mmCIF file of C-alpha atoms and ligand atoms in Angstrom:
data_model
loop_
_atom_site.group_PDB
_atom_site.id
_atom_site.type_symbol
_atom_site.label_atom_id
_atom_site.label_comp_id
_atom_site.label_asym_id
_atom_site.label_seq_id
_atom_site.Cartn_x
_atom_site.Cartn_y
_atom_site.Cartn_z
ATOM 1 C CA MET A 1 145.221 83.759 75.577
ATOM 2 C CA LYS A 2 142.455 86.406 77.568
ATOM 3 C CA VAL A 3 144.428 88.692 79.659
ATOM 4 C CA GLY A 4 143.033 90.447 82.272
ATOM 5 C CA VAL A 5 145.096 93.708 83.587
ATOM 6 C CA PHE A 6 143.854 96.239 86.338
ATOM 7 C CA ASP A 7 145.699 98.966 88.053
ATOM 8 C CA SER A 8 143.597 102.036 90.408
ATOM 9 C CA GLY A 9 143.493 103.868 87.028
ATOM 10 C CA LEU A 10 145.269 104.939 84.045
ATOM 11 C CA GLY A 11 148.388 104.271 85.146
ATOM 12 C CA GLY A 12 147.916 100.304 83.574
ATOM 13 C CA LEU A 13 147.782 101.583 80.928
ATOM 14 C CA THR A 14 151.278 102.466 80.322
ATOM 15 C CA VAL A 15 152.152 98.596 80.851
ATOM 16 C CA VAL A 16 149.388 98.101 78.086
ATOM 17 C CA SER A 17 150.713 100.337 76.002
ATOM 18 C CA SER A 18 153.691 97.608 76.102
ATOM 19 C CA ILE A 19 151.526 94.837 75.282
ATOM 20 C CA GLU A 20 150.162 95.835 72.873
ATOM 21 C CA ASN A 21 153.432 96.270 70.758
ATOM 22 C CA ILE A 22 154.379 92.804 71.271
ATOM 23 C CA PHE A 23 151.514 90.649 72.105
ATOM 24 C CA LYS A 24 149.011 89.060 69.343
ATOM 25 C CA GLY A 25 145.925 87.523 68.638
ATOM 26 C CA GLY A 26 144.125 87.460 72.616
ATOM 27 C CA GLU A 27 141.488 89.370 74.336
ATOM 28 C CA LEU A 28 142.538 92.017 77.403
ATOM 29 C CA PHE A 29 140.139 92.862 79.875
ATOM 30 C CA TYR A 30 141.471 95.956 81.533
ATOM 31 C CA VAL A 31 139.929 97.351 84.630
ATOM 32 C CA ALA A 32 140.615 101.084 85.696
ATOM 33 C CA ASP A 33 139.677 100.753 89.107
ATOM 34 C CA THR A 34 139.112 104.628 89.337
ATOM 35 C CA GLU A 35 135.835 104.825 92.289
ATOM 36 C CA TYR A 36 138.963 103.185 94.398
ATOM 37 C CA SER A 37 141.766 105.433 93.609
ATOM 38 C CA PRO A 38 144.333 106.706 94.498
ATOM 39 C CA TYR A 39 145.657 102.908 96.237
ATOM 40 C CA GLY A 40 149.330 104.293 97.124
ATOM 41 C CA GLU A 41 147.615 106.041 99.820
ATOM 42 C CA LYS A 42 145.163 102.953 100.983
ATOM 43 C CA SER A 43 145.918 100.606 103.689
ATOM 44 C CA ALA A 44 147.785 96.751 102.796
ATOM 45 C CA THR A 45 144.398 95.289 103.587
ATOM 46 C CA GLU A 46 142.333 97.745 101.394
ATOM 47 C CA ILE A 47 144.417 97.179 98.688
ATOM 48 C CA LEU A 48 144.373 93.426 99.329
ATOM 49 C CA ASN A 49 140.605 93.640 99.007
ATOM 50 C CA ARG A 50 140.375 95.569 95.604
ATOM 51 C CA CYS A 51 142.493 93.219 93.918
ATOM 52 C CA GLU A 52 140.470 90.290 95.567
ATOM 53 C CA ASN A 53 137.424 91.684 93.872
ATOM 54 C CA ILE A 54 138.645 92.468 90.861
ATOM 55 C CA THR A 55 140.767 89.122 89.980
ATOM 56 C CA ASN A 56 137.606 87.004 91.012
ATOM 57 C CA TYR A 57 135.241 89.660 88.559
ATOM 58 C CA LEU A 58 138.055 89.522 85.496
ATOM 59 C CA ILE A 59 137.784 85.230 86.098
ATOM 60 C CA LYS A 60 133.681 84.858 86.455
ATOM 61 C CA THR A 61 133.110 87.564 83.689
ATOM 62 C CA HIS A 62 135.855 87.131 81.202
ATOM 63 C CA GLN A 63 137.620 83.672 81.770
ATOM 64 C CA ILE A 64 140.617 85.439 82.357
ATOM 65 C CA GLU A 65 143.655 82.519 81.776
ATOM 66 C CA ALA A 66 146.288 85.455 82.757
ATOM 67 C CA LEU A 67 146.277 88.264 85.218
ATOM 68 C CA VAL A 68 148.962 91.385 85.117
ATOM 69 C CA ILE A 69 148.475 93.989 88.350
ATOM 70 C CA ALA A 70 149.784 96.418 86.318
ATOM 71 C CA CYS A 71 150.712 98.332 89.539
ATOM 72 C CA ASN A 72 153.426 99.258 91.482
ATOM 73 C CA THR A 73 151.042 99.732 94.865
ATOM 74 C CA ALA A 74 148.830 96.073 94.162
ATOM 75 C CA THR A 75 151.372 93.998 93.682
ATOM 76 C CA SER A 76 153.155 95.175 96.623
ATOM 77 C CA ALA A 77 149.683 94.491 98.422
ATOM 78 C CA ALA A 78 148.480 91.487 96.981
ATOM 79 C CA ILE A 79 150.564 89.003 94.891
ATOM 80 C CA THR A 80 151.461 86.922 96.742
ATOM 81 C CA HIS A 81 147.597 86.376 98.446
ATOM 82 C CA LEU A 82 146.693 85.554 94.643
ATOM 83 C CA ARG A 83 148.983 83.783 93.457
ATOM 84 C CA THR A 84 147.825 81.225 96.224
ATOM 85 C CA HIS A 85 144.131 81.824 96.166
ATOM 86 C CA PHE A 86 144.277 81.517 92.181
ATOM 87 C CA PRO A 87 146.594 78.562 91.509
ATOM 88 C CA SER A 88 145.552 77.865 87.481
ATOM 89 C CA LEU A 89 146.553 81.369 87.031
ATOM 90 C CA ILE A 90 149.156 83.413 85.355
ATOM 91 C CA VAL A 91 150.059 86.566 87.646
ATOM 92 C CA ILE A 92 152.422 88.958 86.717
ATOM 93 C CA GLY A 93 153.625 91.745 88.945
ATOM 94 C CA THR A 94 154.965 95.134 88.668
ATOM 95 C CA GLU A 95 157.741 96.304 90.697
ATOM 96 C CA PRO A 96 159.877 99.310 90.756
ATOM 97 C CA GLY A 97 162.812 98.225 88.151
ATOM 98 C CA VAL A 98 165.453 99.321 90.687
ATOM 99 C CA LYS A 99 168.304 96.416 89.654
ATOM 100 C CA PRO A 100 168.494 98.321 86.515
ATOM 101 C CA ALA A 101 168.818 101.244 88.197
ATOM 102 C CA ILE A 102 171.690 100.564 90.426
ATOM 103 C CA LEU A 103 173.531 98.553 87.150
ATOM 104 C CA LYS A 104 173.137 101.240 84.981
ATOM 105 C CA THR A 105 173.872 104.411 87.277
ATOM 106 C CA GLN A 106 177.319 106.033 86.628
ATOM 107 C CA THR A 107 177.313 108.248 89.778
ATOM 108 C CA SER A 108 176.097 105.856 92.048
ATOM 109 C CA ASN A 109 173.157 107.850 92.960
ATOM 110 C CA VAL A 110 169.471 107.026 92.381
ATOM 111 C CA GLY A 111 166.282 108.514 92.782
ATOM 112 C CA VAL A 112 163.167 105.904 93.760
ATOM 113 C CA LEU A 113 159.427 107.666 92.863
ATOM 114 C CA ALA A 114 156.734 105.668 94.196
ATOM 115 C CA THR A 115 153.335 105.689 96.277
ATOM 116 C CA PRO A 116 153.897 105.851 99.934
ATOM 117 C CA ALA A 117 152.291 102.307 99.989
ATOM 118 C CA THR A 118 154.921 100.694 97.938
ATOM 119 C CA LEU A 119 158.042 102.271 99.371
ATOM 120 C CA LYS A 120 156.927 101.004 103.416
ATOM 121 C CA GLY A 121 155.905 97.825 101.800
ATOM 122 C CA ASP A 122 157.491 94.771 103.008
ATOM 123 C CA LYS A 123 158.240 93.691 99.470
ATOM 124 C CA TYR A 124 159.889 97.255 97.695
ATOM 125 C CA GLN A 125 162.330 96.502 101.745
ATOM 126 C CA LEU A 126 162.847 93.480 100.691
ATOM 127 C CA LEU A 127 164.170 93.999 97.099
ATOM 128 C CA VAL A 128 166.204 96.962 97.688
ATOM 129 C CA ASN A 129 168.182 94.878 100.580
ATOM 130 C CA GLU A 130 168.694 92.013 98.262
ATOM 131 C CA LEU A 131 169.958 94.577 95.964
ATOM 132 C CA SER A 132 172.246 96.319 98.271
ATOM 133 C CA ASN A 133 174.985 93.037 97.699
ATOM 134 C CA ILE A 134 175.128 93.841 93.861
ATOM 135 C CA LYS A 135 176.966 98.023 94.123
ATOM 136 C CA LYS A 136 177.095 100.481 96.714
ATOM 137 C CA VAL A 137 174.726 102.782 95.732
ATOM 138 C CA THR A 138 172.694 105.825 97.449
ATOM 139 C CA LEU A 139 168.977 105.532 96.900
ATOM 140 C CA TYR A 140 166.627 108.602 97.171
ATOM 141 C CA GLU A 141 163.311 107.886 97.666
ATOM 142 C CA GLN A 142 160.443 109.778 96.949
ATOM 143 C CA ALA A 143 156.426 109.374 98.239
ATOM 144 C CA CYS A 144 154.866 111.287 95.578
ATOM 145 C CA ILE A 145 151.767 111.987 97.675
ATOM 146 C CA GLY A 146 148.560 113.653 94.944
ATOM 147 C CA LEU A 147 150.611 113.096 91.422
ATOM 148 C CA VAL A 148 148.249 110.241 90.761
ATOM 149 C CA GLU A 149 145.480 112.508 91.154
ATOM 150 C CA GLN A 150 147.549 115.123 89.096
ATOM 151 C CA ILE A 151 147.858 112.132 86.157
ATOM 152 C CA GLU A 152 143.624 111.357 86.173
ATOM 153 C CA ASN A 153 142.556 114.492 85.948
ATOM 154 C CA GLY A 154 144.953 114.726 82.703
ATOM 155 C CA GLU A 155 147.311 117.633 84.151
ATOM 156 C CA THR A 156 150.571 115.771 82.874
ATOM 157 C CA ASN A 157 151.665 119.239 81.846
ATOM 158 C CA SER A 158 149.665 121.880 84.443
ATOM 159 C CA PRO A 159 151.873 124.283 86.317
ATOM 160 C CA LYS A 160 150.853 122.331 89.672
ATOM 161 C CA THR A 161 152.314 118.827 88.462
ATOM 162 C CA PHE A 162 155.823 120.763 87.751
ATOM 163 C CA GLN A 163 156.211 122.269 90.845
ATOM 164 C CA MET A 164 155.380 119.157 92.385
ATOM 165 C CA LEU A 165 158.305 117.555 90.391
ATOM 166 C CA GLU A 166 160.503 119.985 90.679
ATOM 167 C CA ASN A 167 160.096 119.883 94.625
ATOM 168 C CA TRP A 168 160.859 116.018 94.808
ATOM 169 C CA LEU A 169 163.268 116.232 92.250
ATOM 170 C CA LEU A 170 165.528 119.335 92.851
ATOM 171 C CA PRO A 171 167.198 117.661 96.069
ATOM 172 C CA MET A 172 167.863 114.851 93.855
ATOM 173 C CA LYS A 173 169.554 117.052 91.175
ATOM 174 C CA ASN A 174 171.311 118.306 93.534
ATOM 175 C CA ASN A 175 172.679 115.790 94.869
ATOM 176 C CA ASN A 176 173.947 113.889 91.200
ATOM 177 C CA VAL A 177 171.118 111.342 90.854
ATOM 178 C CA ASP A 178 171.553 110.574 87.217
ATOM 179 C CA THR A 179 168.786 107.677 86.997
ATOM 180 C CA ILE A 180 165.664 107.560 88.106
ATOM 181 C CA VAL A 181 163.317 104.451 89.108
ATOM 182 C CA LEU A 182 159.000 105.176 87.889
ATOM 183 C CA GLY A 183 157.835 102.629 91.027
ATOM 184 C CA CYS A 184 153.894 103.504 89.877
ATOM 185 C CA THR A 185 152.991 102.688 86.345
ATOM 186 C CA HIS A 186 151.336 106.207 86.219
ATOM 187 C CA TYR A 187 154.745 107.865 86.379
ATOM 188 C CA PRO A 188 155.403 107.549 82.165
ATOM 189 C CA LEU A 189 153.124 109.688 81.676
ATOM 190 C CA VAL A 190 155.029 112.308 83.440
ATOM 191 C CA GLU A 191 158.035 111.467 82.118
ATOM 192 C CA ASP A 192 158.515 114.671 79.919
ATOM 193 C CA THR A 193 158.163 116.682 83.011
ATOM 194 C CA ILE A 194 160.891 114.745 85.206
ATOM 195 C CA LYS A 195 162.800 115.010 81.947
ATOM 196 C CA LYS A 196 162.650 118.438 81.761
ATOM 197 C CA ILE A 197 163.642 118.873 85.460
ATOM 198 C CA MET A 198 165.954 116.158 85.338
ATOM 199 C CA GLY A 199 168.135 117.016 81.867
ATOM 200 C CA ASN A 200 167.660 115.198 79.093
ATOM 201 C CA GLU A 201 170.792 112.722 80.209
ATOM 202 C CA THR A 202 169.283 111.601 82.715
ATOM 203 C CA THR A 203 168.238 107.889 82.326
ATOM 204 C CA ILE A 204 164.727 106.986 83.283
ATOM 205 C CA ILE A 205 163.581 103.473 84.343
ATOM 206 C CA SER A 206 159.767 102.233 83.914
ATOM 207 C CA THR A 207 159.150 98.181 83.924
ATOM 208 C CA GLY A 208 156.094 98.317 80.888
ATOM 209 C CA ASP A 209 158.470 96.639 78.518
ATOM 210 C CA ALA A 210 159.837 93.791 80.444
ATOM 211 C CA ILE A 211 155.998 92.781 82.042
ATOM 212 C CA ALA A 212 154.435 92.721 78.135
ATOM 213 C CA ASN A 213 157.850 90.470 77.047
ATOM 214 C CA ARG A 214 157.160 88.127 80.382
ATOM 215 C CA LEU A 215 153.369 88.036 79.699
ATOM 216 C CA LYS A 216 154.674 86.960 75.730
ATOM 217 C CA LEU A 217 156.480 84.643 77.259
ATOM 218 C CA LEU A 218 154.238 83.239 79.452
ATOM 219 C CA SER A 219 151.440 82.683 77.906
ATOM 220 C CA GLN A 220 153.506 81.496 75.064
ATOM 221 C CA GLU A 221 154.592 78.638 77.396
ATOM 222 C CA LYS A 222 150.367 77.471 77.633
ATOM 223 C CA GLY A 223 150.112 77.063 74.054
ATOM 224 C CA HIS A 224 149.176 80.895 73.335
ATOM 225 C CA ILE A 225 150.294 81.783 69.726
ATOM 226 C CA ASN A 226 150.983 85.216 69.069
ATOM 227 C CA GLU A 227 149.328 86.408 65.812
ATOM 228 C CA GLY A 228 146.355 88.417 64.831
ATOM 229 C CA SER A 229 144.967 91.069 66.412
ATOM 230 C CA LEU A 230 144.531 92.647 70.184
ATOM 231 C CA LYS A 231 141.077 93.030 71.298
ATOM 232 C CA ILE A 232 141.238 95.507 73.930
ATOM 233 C CA ASP A 233 138.220 96.250 76.512
ATOM 234 C CA ILE A 234 138.608 98.715 79.280
ATOM 235 C CA CYS A 235 136.071 98.985 81.956
ATOM 236 C CA HIS A 236 136.355 101.567 84.897
ATOM 237 C CA THR A 237 134.376 101.351 88.303
ATOM 238 C CA GLY A 238 134.471 105.107 89.053
ATOM 239 C CA ASN A 239 134.940 108.679 86.459
ATOM 240 C CA ILE A 240 137.969 108.314 83.309
ATOM 241 C CA ASN A 241 139.636 110.822 81.872
ATOM 242 C CA HIS A 242 138.566 109.323 78.375
ATOM 243 C CA GLN A 243 141.030 111.932 76.558
ATOM 244 C CA MET A 244 143.648 110.257 78.001
ATOM 245 C CA ILE A 245 143.363 106.662 77.508
ATOM 246 C CA LYS A 246 143.125 107.391 73.718
ATOM 247 C CA LYS A 247 146.611 109.257 74.158
ATOM 248 C CA ILE A 248 147.966 106.212 75.767
ATOM 249 C CA VAL A 249 146.484 102.754 73.967
ATOM 250 C CA LYS A 250 147.205 103.307 70.124
ATOM 251 C CA ASN A 251 144.456 100.240 69.282
ATOM 252 C CA LYS A 252 141.594 102.180 67.927
ATOM 253 C CA ASN A 253 139.250 99.454 68.444
ATOM 254 C CA ILE A 254 138.827 99.718 72.365
ATOM 255 C CA LYS A 255 135.381 99.427 74.070
ATOM 256 C CA ILE A 256 135.395 101.632 76.586
ATOM 257 C CA ARG A 257 132.585 101.295 79.830
ATOM 258 C CA LYS A 258 131.547 101.859 83.264
ATOM 259 C CA CYS A 259 131.196 98.458 85.714
ATOM 260 C CA THR A 260 130.430 97.993 88.887
ATOM 261 C CA ILE A 261 132.958 95.657 91.299
HETATM 262 N N1 LIG B 301 149.540 102.980 89.519
HETATM 263 C C1 LIG B 301 149.948 101.993 90.814
HETATM 264 C C2 LIG B 301 151.111 102.273 90.872
HETATM 265 O O1 LIG B 301 152.022 101.762 90.287
HETATM 266 C C3 LIG B 301 149.232 103.120 91.532
HETATM 267 C C4 LIG B 301 148.664 104.344 91.591
HETATM 268 C C5 LIG B 301 147.896 104.826 93.208
HETATM 269 O O2 LIG B 301 148.064 105.018 94.012
HETATM 270 O O3 LIG B 301 146.742 104.491 93.280
HETATM 271 O O4 LIG B 301 151.890 101.894 92.125
#
């Protein structure tokens, strides 16, 4: 099975890291669209255009059979359109794990960190409305403007990143939030900093493992035999921090190159 995965940059590699734990014997083509990063501060139309171009590129260049949109922001803006336009492709998206957080919280106070575009998007609003019937929970939503850039620069642990997160998280901590949803695939890369601020007992919800399981299941349904090694090929449209890639992806035989899409 040939699988395409994309995100605006390094964030989707947190999903690749989950995929490589359980998905075997395929080829994975990753696009880091760093030339157009961050997506979260762009309009839905701009994001949709990038998603369509990248999907066309992955189909034409690599003949992918499955696509993982390893980005909450891109999923919100484009998944419906991509599913309609590429009906024979398996398309798996990423959504903030609000449901598991609601089920898990003991204090009924949940924090959601995401990009402005994700929080504003209809998809997120629909999800929250649907879930409001399950249990009465107060959601503390925070658009983390500038955090993706810090992570792309490799500043996962810098004083500036710490301070940004502290400003966003302290009001949540003071309101007894015990569960935090990482609604952007970049944010697992600052999970340690989040825990330092919130305390180790805070539950952090990310969705990489659920996406990897879904990919394995849907590809096996289409005849994929989950055995052997997984080849990973990464292309980036703008600059990318190679050291960060090596920290996130375990596979040591990855190919990394620049591409124009
Ligand atoms: N990693 C992306 C997400 O999951 C967003 C990053 C960006 O704003 O470009 O939402």
